[in-house]
Amino acid sequence: MSEITLHLGQTLWFSGNPMIDGPDVAHHDSRGGIAVQGGHVVARGTADDLRRQYPQAAVEDHGQALILPGFIDAHVHYPQTAMIASWGKRLIDWLNTYTFPEEMKFGDAGYAAEIAGRYLDLALSYGTTTMCSYCTIHPESVDAYFTAAAARGMRVLGGKTCMDRNAPDGLQDTAQSAYDDSKALLERWHGQGRASYVITPRFSPTSTPEQLSALGALWAEHPGCLMQTHLSEQTDEIAWVRGLYPEARDYLDTYEAYGLLGANGLYGHAIHLEPRERDRLREVGAALVHCPTSNTFIGSGLFDMSGLVAEGQRVGLATDTGGGSSFSMLRTMAAAYEVAQLRGVALHPSALLWLATEGSARSLRIADRVGTLAPGSEADFITLDLGSTPAIAQRSAQAADIWEAVFPTIMMGDDRAVTGVWVLGERKG
Ligand SMILES: [Zn+2]
């Protein structure tokens, strides 16, 4: 048996969804910890109990730091790393001006490898240990991503972005090549180590019905895979979809008609939904992925978090790098709080932390492995310093409870708050 290490500090874990069951399902130990062996969590409890249970174990005492599962980012575009924070456009102009020229570069395997490594190292520095990424149309971009993640031991999900219209020459595949390349990549990577392949049509405007249909067929052949796409991000995008698919009842119907609506579907943004779309998404148990920094940065709109959760939708949280303006899930939690405030709802810190860990893991169907630090799960975790800057420290020093102590870090924290990152129990930062 490999050695057991105890990681001691403050701990926080959930026995339910705090947005549904209330903040009482969060459990806080001011002196808690986890026991890690062979890359997995084998126990969680108070520091005293763990020391009694494992008297021979090595001990890493993180003091007052908060031990949390590594953050889970449910929707990113790693190829947009180098063009994050590009000024002044709305979605369609932004894609044409900034995104597509950058994505053209990823046919070069060397460039793809450089950006994949850069992106994953940035994500780790912000405490994100798992993400679900769009790659580009180039198979090289997918190989680069999974290879770089494997070198770091990370659990990642992603797939080749498929587009066969309304994109520049050189950034289009076809219905057949999208199917063939996606299938080959799926067979190469899905279930290899900690990699999961995700079937990835970018969105209805850049796919013909033939391409959506081909990818729907591929999903039917591999129903255990996730499928990710974008849905109802901006009103002018929705009008464009209506023109391209005149027979569709609504935006979601452009996916539903071609076999791209299901329980393992991930629908990014989902801001301007029709009642029928909400009903169908809930009926099939699909996951909606909220990308709040992107929604404010590109001017898309205000996601209805509380309404969607109350009606039983599954929701994850994501940066949407580089439409999103940050690699940080702390900043993303802050933006989710701000967006909800603009809709008249104050999300509790327990809800924000749940969304960035277990909630996103649930949306990706991997909460049995990461996102909770429950015994048996993979030991991907971080330590957060709840006083990482003078401004945060002077506020958290006044805290009456863990929520007042952690909320200043959610609102004002950045990579300086992330004092340690472990992947499968090995320190990465
Ligand atoms: Zn996106």
Coordinates of C-alpha atoms and ligand atoms in Angstrom, one line a residue:
M1 CA 0.0 0.0 0.0
S2 CA 1.2 3.5 -0.7
E3 CA 1.7 6.0 2.0
I4 CA -1.2 7.9 3.5
T5 CA -1.0 11.7 3.8
L6 CA -3.3 13.8 5.9
H7 CA -4.0 17.3 4.6
L8 CA -5.4 19.4 7.4
G9 CA -7.0 22.8 7.3
Q10 CA -10.6 24.2 7.2
T11 CA -12.9 22.0 5.2
L12 CA -16.3 22.5 3.6
W13 CA -18.5 19.9 2.0
F14 CA -22.1 19.5 0.9
S15 CA -24.7 16.9 1.5
G16 CA -27.1 18.4 -1.0
N17 CA -27.5 21.3 -3.4
P18 CA -27.6 24.5 -1.3
M19 CA -29.6 26.3 -4.0
I20 CA -32.4 23.7 -3.5
D21 CA -31.9 22.4 0.1
G22 CA -30.5 25.6 1.7
P23 CA -27.1 26.5 3.1
D24 CA -27.5 24.0 6.0
V25 CA -26.4 21.2 3.6
A26 CA -22.9 22.7 3.8
H27 CA -20.7 21.3 6.5
H28 CA -17.8 23.2 7.8
D29 CA -14.9 22.0 10.0
S30 CA -12.6 24.8 11.2
R31 CA -10.0 22.0 11.9
G32 CA -10.8 19.3 9.4
G33 CA -9.0 17.4 6.7
I34 CA -8.8 14.7 4.2
A35 CA -6.6 11.5 4.1
V36 CA -5.1 10.8 0.7
Q37 CA -3.6 7.5 -0.5
G38 CA -2.7 6.4 -4.0
G39 CA -4.2 9.6 -5.6
H40 CA -7.6 9.1 -4.0
V41 CA -9.3 10.5 -0.9
V42 CA -9.7 7.7 1.6
A43 CA -11.3 9.6 4.4
R44 CA -12.6 13.0 5.4
G45 CA -13.3 14.3 8.9
T46 CA -12.0 16.4 11.8
A47 CA -8.3 16.7 12.1
D48 CA -8.4 15.0 15.5
D49 CA -10.3 12.0 14.1
L50 CA -8.0 11.6 11.1
R51 CA -4.9 11.7 13.3
R52 CA -6.4 9.0 15.6
Q53 CA -7.4 6.9 12.6
Y54 CA -4.1 7.2 10.8
P55 CA -1.4 7.7 13.4
Q56 CA 1.4 6.7 11.0
A57 CA 0.3 9.1 8.2
A58 CA 2.4 11.9 7.0
V59 CA 0.8 15.3 7.8
E60 CA 0.6 18.4 5.8
D61 CA -0.9 21.1 8.0
H62 CA -2.3 24.0 5.9
G63 CA -3.3 26.0 9.0
Q64 CA -6.3 28.2 8.4
A65 CA -6.4 27.6 4.7
L66 CA -9.7 26.3 3.3
I67 CA -9.3 22.9 1.6
L68 CA -11.7 22.6 -1.4
P69 CA -12.1 20.3 -4.4
G70 CA -10.2 21.7 -7.4
F71 CA -12.6 24.0 -9.3
I72 CA -14.4 22.5 -12.3
D73 CA -14.8 24.7 -15.4
A74 CA -17.7 23.3 -17.4
H75 CA -17.2 25.3 -20.6
V76 CA -14.0 26.8 -22.0
H77 CA -12.3 27.4 -25.4
Y78 CA -8.6 26.7 -24.6
P79 CA -7.6 27.9 -28.2
Q80 CA -8.8 31.4 -27.2
T81 CA -6.2 31.7 -24.4
A82 CA -4.0 34.1 -26.4
M83 CA -6.9 36.4 -27.4
I84 CA -8.7 36.7 -24.0
A85 CA -9.8 40.3 -23.3
S86 CA -10.2 41.4 -26.9
W87 CA -12.1 44.7 -27.1
G88 CA -15.4 46.0 -28.2
K89 CA -17.5 43.4 -30.1
R90 CA -20.7 41.5 -29.8
L91 CA -20.8 37.7 -30.5
I92 CA -20.8 37.4 -34.2
D93 CA -18.4 40.3 -34.9
W94 CA -16.2 39.0 -32.0
L95 CA -16.0 35.5 -33.6
N96 CA -15.1 36.9 -37.0
T97 CA -12.7 39.6 -35.8
Y98 CA -10.8 37.8 -33.0
T99 CA -11.7 34.1 -32.6
F100 CA -11.6 32.7 -36.1
P101 CA -8.2 34.2 -37.1
E102 CA -6.7 32.8 -33.8
E103 CA -8.4 29.4 -34.2
M104 CA -6.9 29.1 -37.8
K105 CA -3.5 28.7 -36.2
F106 CA -4.3 25.4 -34.5
G107 CA -3.6 23.3 -37.6
D108 CA 0.0 23.8 -36.5
A109 CA 0.6 21.0 -34.0
G110 CA 3.4 23.0 -32.4
Y111 CA 1.3 26.1 -31.8
A112 CA -1.6 23.9 -30.5
A113 CA 0.8 22.2 -28.0
E114 CA 2.2 25.6 -26.9
I115 CA -1.2 27.1 -26.2
A116 CA -2.6 23.9 -24.6
G117 CA 0.2 23.8 -22.1
R118 CA 0.0 27.5 -21.4
Y119 CA -3.8 27.3 -20.9
L120 CA -3.6 24.3 -18.5
D121 CA -0.8 25.9 -16.5
L122 CA -2.9 29.1 -16.1
A123 CA -6.0 27.1 -15.2
L124 CA -4.1 25.2 -12.5
S125 CA -2.6 28.5 -11.1
Y126 CA -6.2 29.6 -10.6
G127 CA -7.2 26.3 -8.9
T128 CA -9.0 24.8 -11.8
T129 CA -8.2 21.1 -12.0
T130 CA -10.8 19.9 -14.5
M131 CA -12.4 21.6 -17.5
C132 CA -14.5 20.8 -20.5
S133 CA -13.0 22.5 -23.6
Y134 CA -13.9 23.2 -27.2
C135 CA -10.8 22.7 -29.4
T136 CA -10.7 23.9 -33.0
I137 CA -11.8 22.1 -36.2
H138 CA -8.2 20.6 -36.4
P139 CA -7.6 17.1 -34.9
E140 CA -4.2 18.4 -34.0
S141 CA -5.8 20.8 -31.5
V142 CA -7.5 17.9 -29.7
D143 CA -4.4 15.7 -29.6
A144 CA -2.5 18.7 -28.2
Y145 CA -5.1 19.3 -25.4
F146 CA -5.4 15.7 -24.2
T147 CA -1.6 15.2 -24.5
A148 CA -0.9 18.3 -22.4
A149 CA -3.5 17.3 -19.8
A150 CA -2.1 13.7 -19.5
A151 CA 1.4 15.2 -18.9
R152 CA -0.1 17.1 -16.0
G153 CA -2.2 14.1 -14.8
M154 CA -5.4 16.1 -15.2
R155 CA -9.0 14.9 -15.7
V156 CA -10.2 16.8 -18.7
L157 CA -13.0 16.7 -21.2
G158 CA -13.2 18.1 -24.7
G159 CA -13.6 17.6 -28.4
K160 CA -13.1 18.9 -31.9
T161 CA -15.2 21.9 -32.8
C162 CA -17.2 21.2 -35.9
M163 CA -18.2 23.9 -38.4
D164 CA -19.1 23.5 -42.1
R165 CA -20.5 26.9 -42.9
N166 CA -20.4 30.6 -41.9
A167 CA -16.8 30.4 -41.0
P168 CA -13.7 31.3 -43.0
D169 CA -12.1 29.0 -45.5
G170 CA -9.5 27.0 -43.7
L171 CA -11.7 26.8 -40.6
Q172 CA -14.4 24.6 -42.0
D173 CA -14.8 20.8 -42.2
T174 CA -17.7 19.0 -43.8
A175 CA -20.5 16.8 -42.5
Q176 CA -18.6 13.7 -43.4
S177 CA -15.2 14.8 -42.2
A178 CA -16.7 16.2 -38.9
Y179 CA -18.1 12.7 -38.3
D180 CA -15.0 10.8 -39.4
D181 CA -12.5 13.0 -37.5
S182 CA -14.7 13.2 -34.3
K183 CA -15.1 9.4 -34.4
A184 CA -11.4 8.8 -34.8
L185 CA -10.6 11.2 -32.0
L186 CA -13.3 9.7 -29.7
E187 CA -11.9 6.3 -30.3
R188 CA -8.3 7.5 -29.6
W189 CA -9.0 9.5 -26.5
H190 CA -12.3 8.6 -24.8
G191 CA -11.5 6.8 -21.5
Q192 CA -7.7 7.0 -22.1
G193 CA -6.4 7.8 -18.6
R194 CA -8.4 10.7 -17.4
A195 CA -9.6 12.0 -20.8
S196 CA -13.2 12.1 -21.9
Y197 CA -14.1 12.9 -25.5
V198 CA -17.1 15.3 -26.0
I199 CA -18.9 15.6 -29.4
T200 CA -18.7 19.3 -30.2
P201 CA -20.7 21.1 -32.9
R202 CA -19.9 24.8 -32.2
F203 CA -23.5 26.0 -32.7
S204 CA -26.3 25.9 -35.2
P205 CA -25.2 28.9 -37.3
T206 CA -21.9 27.3 -38.2
S207 CA -23.3 23.8 -39.0
T208 CA -25.5 22.7 -41.8
P209 CA -28.4 20.4 -41.0
E210 CA -26.3 17.6 -42.6
Q211 CA -23.5 18.2 -40.1
L212 CA -25.8 18.3 -37.1
S213 CA -27.4 15.1 -38.3
A214 CA -24.0 13.3 -38.8
L215 CA -23.0 14.4 -35.2
G216 CA -26.3 13.3 -33.9
A217 CA -25.7 9.9 -35.4
L218 CA -22.2 9.7 -33.8
W219 CA -23.8 10.6 -30.4
A220 CA -26.4 7.8 -30.9
E221 CA -23.5 5.4 -31.5
H222 CA -21.7 6.6 -28.3
P223 CA -24.5 7.7 -25.9
G224 CA -22.1 7.6 -22.9
C225 CA -20.2 10.5 -24.3
L226 CA -21.2 14.1 -23.6
M227 CA -22.2 16.5 -26.4
Q228 CA -21.5 20.2 -26.0
T229 CA -22.7 23.2 -27.9
H230 CA -24.0 26.8 -27.5
L231 CA -27.6 27.8 -27.1
S232 CA -29.4 31.2 -27.1
E233 CA -26.5 33.4 -26.1
Q234 CA -27.6 36.6 -27.9
T235 CA -30.8 37.9 -29.4
D236 CA -29.2 38.7 -32.8
E237 CA -27.8 35.1 -32.8
I238 CA -31.3 33.7 -32.2
A239 CA -32.6 35.8 -35.1
W240 CA -29.8 34.4 -37.3
V241 CA -30.7 30.8 -36.3
R242 CA -34.3 31.5 -37.1
G243 CA -33.3 32.6 -40.6
L244 CA -31.0 29.6 -41.2
Y245 CA -33.5 27.0 -39.9
P246 CA -37.0 28.4 -40.9
E247 CA -38.7 25.1 -40.1
A248 CA -37.4 24.9 -36.5
R249 CA -39.8 25.7 -33.6
D250 CA -37.0 27.5 -31.7
Y251 CA -33.2 27.4 -31.3
L252 CA -33.2 24.2 -29.3
D253 CA -35.3 22.5 -32.0
T254 CA -32.3 22.9 -34.4
Y255 CA -30.5 20.5 -32.1
E256 CA -33.5 18.4 -31.1
A257 CA -34.4 17.7 -34.7
Y258 CA -31.0 16.2 -35.5
G259 CA -30.5 14.0 -32.4
L260 CA -28.5 16.6 -30.4
L261 CA -30.8 16.9 -27.4
G262 CA -30.2 14.5 -24.5
A263 CA -29.4 13.9 -20.9
N264 CA -25.7 14.0 -21.7
G265 CA -26.0 17.3 -23.5
L266 CA -24.3 20.5 -22.3
Y267 CA -25.8 23.7 -23.5
G268 CA -23.6 26.8 -23.0
H269 CA -25.2 30.1 -22.1
A270 CA -29.0 29.3 -22.4
I271 CA -29.9 32.9 -21.6
H272 CA -32.9 33.8 -23.8
L273 CA -34.9 30.5 -23.6
E274 CA -38.5 30.1 -24.8
P275 CA -40.9 28.2 -22.4
R276 CA -40.9 25.2 -24.7
E277 CA -37.1 25.1 -24.6
R278 CA -37.0 25.2 -20.9
D279 CA -39.6 22.4 -20.7
R280 CA -37.7 20.1 -23.1
L281 CA -34.3 20.8 -21.4
R282 CA -35.8 19.9 -18.0
E283 CA -37.6 16.8 -19.4
V284 CA -34.5 15.3 -20.9
G285 CA -32.3 16.3 -17.9
A286 CA -29.8 18.2 -20.0
A287 CA -27.2 20.5 -18.4
L288 CA -27.2 24.3 -18.8
V289 CA -23.8 26.0 -18.4
H290 CA -23.7 29.5 -17.0
C291 CA -20.8 31.6 -18.2
P292 CA -21.3 34.9 -16.4
T293 CA -18.1 36.9 -17.2
S294 CA -18.7 36.1 -20.9
N295 CA -22.3 37.1 -20.8
T296 CA -21.5 40.5 -19.4
F297 CA -18.2 41.0 -21.4
I298 CA -19.9 40.3 -24.8
G299 CA -23.1 41.9 -23.6
S300 CA -25.3 38.8 -24.0
G301 CA -27.8 39.0 -21.1
L302 CA -28.6 37.8 -17.6
F303 CA -28.9 34.1 -17.0
D304 CA -31.9 33.1 -14.9
M305 CA -30.1 31.0 -12.3
S306 CA -32.7 30.9 -9.5
G307 CA -35.6 30.4 -11.9
L308 CA -33.9 27.6 -13.8
V309 CA -32.7 25.8 -10.7
A310 CA -36.1 26.2 -9.0
E311 CA -37.8 24.5 -12.0
G312 CA -35.4 21.6 -11.8
Q313 CA -32.8 22.3 -14.4
R314 CA -29.2 21.0 -14.0
V315 CA -26.8 23.9 -14.0
G316 CA -23.0 24.1 -14.2
L317 CA -20.6 27.1 -14.0
A318 CA -17.9 28.1 -16.4
T319 CA -15.5 30.8 -17.5
D320 CA -16.1 30.5 -21.3
T321 CA -12.4 31.5 -21.8
G322 CA -11.8 33.6 -23.9
G323 CA -15.3 35.0 -24.5
G324 CA -15.2 35.1 -20.7
S325 CA -12.8 37.7 -19.3
S326 CA -11.0 35.5 -16.8
F327 CA -9.4 32.1 -16.2
S328 CA -10.5 32.3 -12.6
M329 CA -13.5 30.4 -11.2
L330 CA -13.4 32.8 -8.2
R331 CA -14.0 35.7 -10.6
T332 CA -16.6 33.6 -12.3
M333 CA -18.4 33.0 -9.0
A334 CA -18.3 36.8 -8.3
A335 CA -19.8 37.4 -11.8
A336 CA -22.5 34.8 -11.2
Y337 CA -23.4 36.7 -7.9
E338 CA -23.5 40.0 -9.8
V339 CA -25.6 38.7 -12.6
A340 CA -28.1 37.2 -10.1
Q341 CA -28.2 40.4 -8.2
L342 CA -29.2 42.2 -11.4
R343 CA -32.2 39.8 -11.5
G344 CA -33.0 40.5 -7.9
V345 CA -31.5 37.4 -6.3
A346 CA -28.5 37.2 -3.9
L347 CA -26.8 33.8 -4.4
H348 CA -25.4 32.5 -1.1
P349 CA -21.7 31.8 -0.9
S350 CA -22.5 28.1 -0.4
A351 CA -24.4 28.1 -3.7
L352 CA -21.5 29.8 -5.5
L353 CA -18.9 27.3 -4.1
W354 CA -21.2 24.3 -4.9
L355 CA -21.6 25.5 -8.5
A356 CA -17.9 25.9 -9.0
T357 CA -17.1 22.4 -7.7
E358 CA -19.8 19.7 -7.3
G359 CA -22.4 21.5 -9.5
S360 CA -20.1 21.7 -12.5
A361 CA -18.9 18.2 -11.8
R362 CA -22.5 17.0 -11.9
S363 CA -23.2 18.9 -15.1
L364 CA -20.3 17.0 -16.6
R365 CA -21.4 13.7 -15.1
I366 CA -18.2 13.2 -13.2
A367 CA -19.2 14.1 -9.6
D368 CA -18.5 10.5 -8.5
R369 CA -14.8 11.2 -9.3
V370 CA -14.0 14.9 -8.8
G371 CA -15.7 18.0 -7.3
T372 CA -16.5 16.7 -3.8
L373 CA -13.5 15.2 -1.9
A374 CA -15.9 12.5 -0.7
P375 CA -14.1 9.3 0.3
G376 CA -13.3 7.3 -2.9
S377 CA -13.0 10.3 -5.1
E378 CA -9.9 11.4 -6.9
A379 CA -7.6 13.7 -4.9
D380 CA -7.8 16.8 -6.9
F381 CA -7.9 19.7 -4.4
I382 CA -6.7 23.2 -3.6
T383 CA -6.0 25.3 -0.6
L384 CA -7.4 28.8 -0.4
D385 CA -5.9 31.6 1.7
L386 CA -8.9 33.5 2.9
G387 CA -6.7 36.6 3.6
S388 CA -4.6 36.7 0.4
T389 CA -4.4 40.4 0.0
P390 CA -4.6 43.3 2.6
A391 CA -8.0 44.3 1.3
I392 CA -9.4 40.8 1.7
A393 CA -7.7 40.1 5.0
Q394 CA -9.0 43.2 6.7
R395 CA -12.5 42.2 5.7
S396 CA -12.3 38.5 6.5
A397 CA -10.8 39.3 9.9
Q398 CA -14.2 40.7 10.9
A399 CA -16.0 37.5 9.8
A400 CA -18.5 35.9 12.2
D401 CA -18.7 32.6 10.3
I402 CA -17.2 30.7 7.3
W403 CA -19.5 32.4 4.8
E404 CA -18.4 35.9 5.8
A405 CA -14.8 34.6 5.8
V406 CA -15.0 33.1 2.3
F407 CA -17.2 35.7 0.5
P408 CA -14.5 38.4 0.3
T409 CA -12.2 35.9 -1.4
I410 CA -15.0 35.0 -3.9
M411 CA -15.6 38.6 -4.7
M412 CA -12.0 40.0 -4.6
G413 CA -9.7 36.9 -4.8
D414 CA -7.5 35.8 -7.7
D415 CA -4.6 33.4 -8.2
R416 CA -2.9 34.8 -5.1
A417 CA -5.7 33.2 -3.0
V418 CA -4.8 29.7 -4.4
T419 CA -1.9 28.7 -2.3
G420 CA -1.7 25.0 -3.3
V421 CA -3.0 22.8 -6.1
W422 CA -2.9 19.0 -6.0
V423 CA -3.8 16.6 -8.8
L424 CA -4.3 12.9 -7.9
G425 CA -2.6 13.8 -4.6
E426 CA 0.5 15.3 -6.2
R427 CA 1.3 18.9 -5.7
K428 CA 1.1 20.9 -9.0
G429 CA 1.3 24.5 -7.7
Ligands
ZN1 ZN -18.3 29.1 -25.6

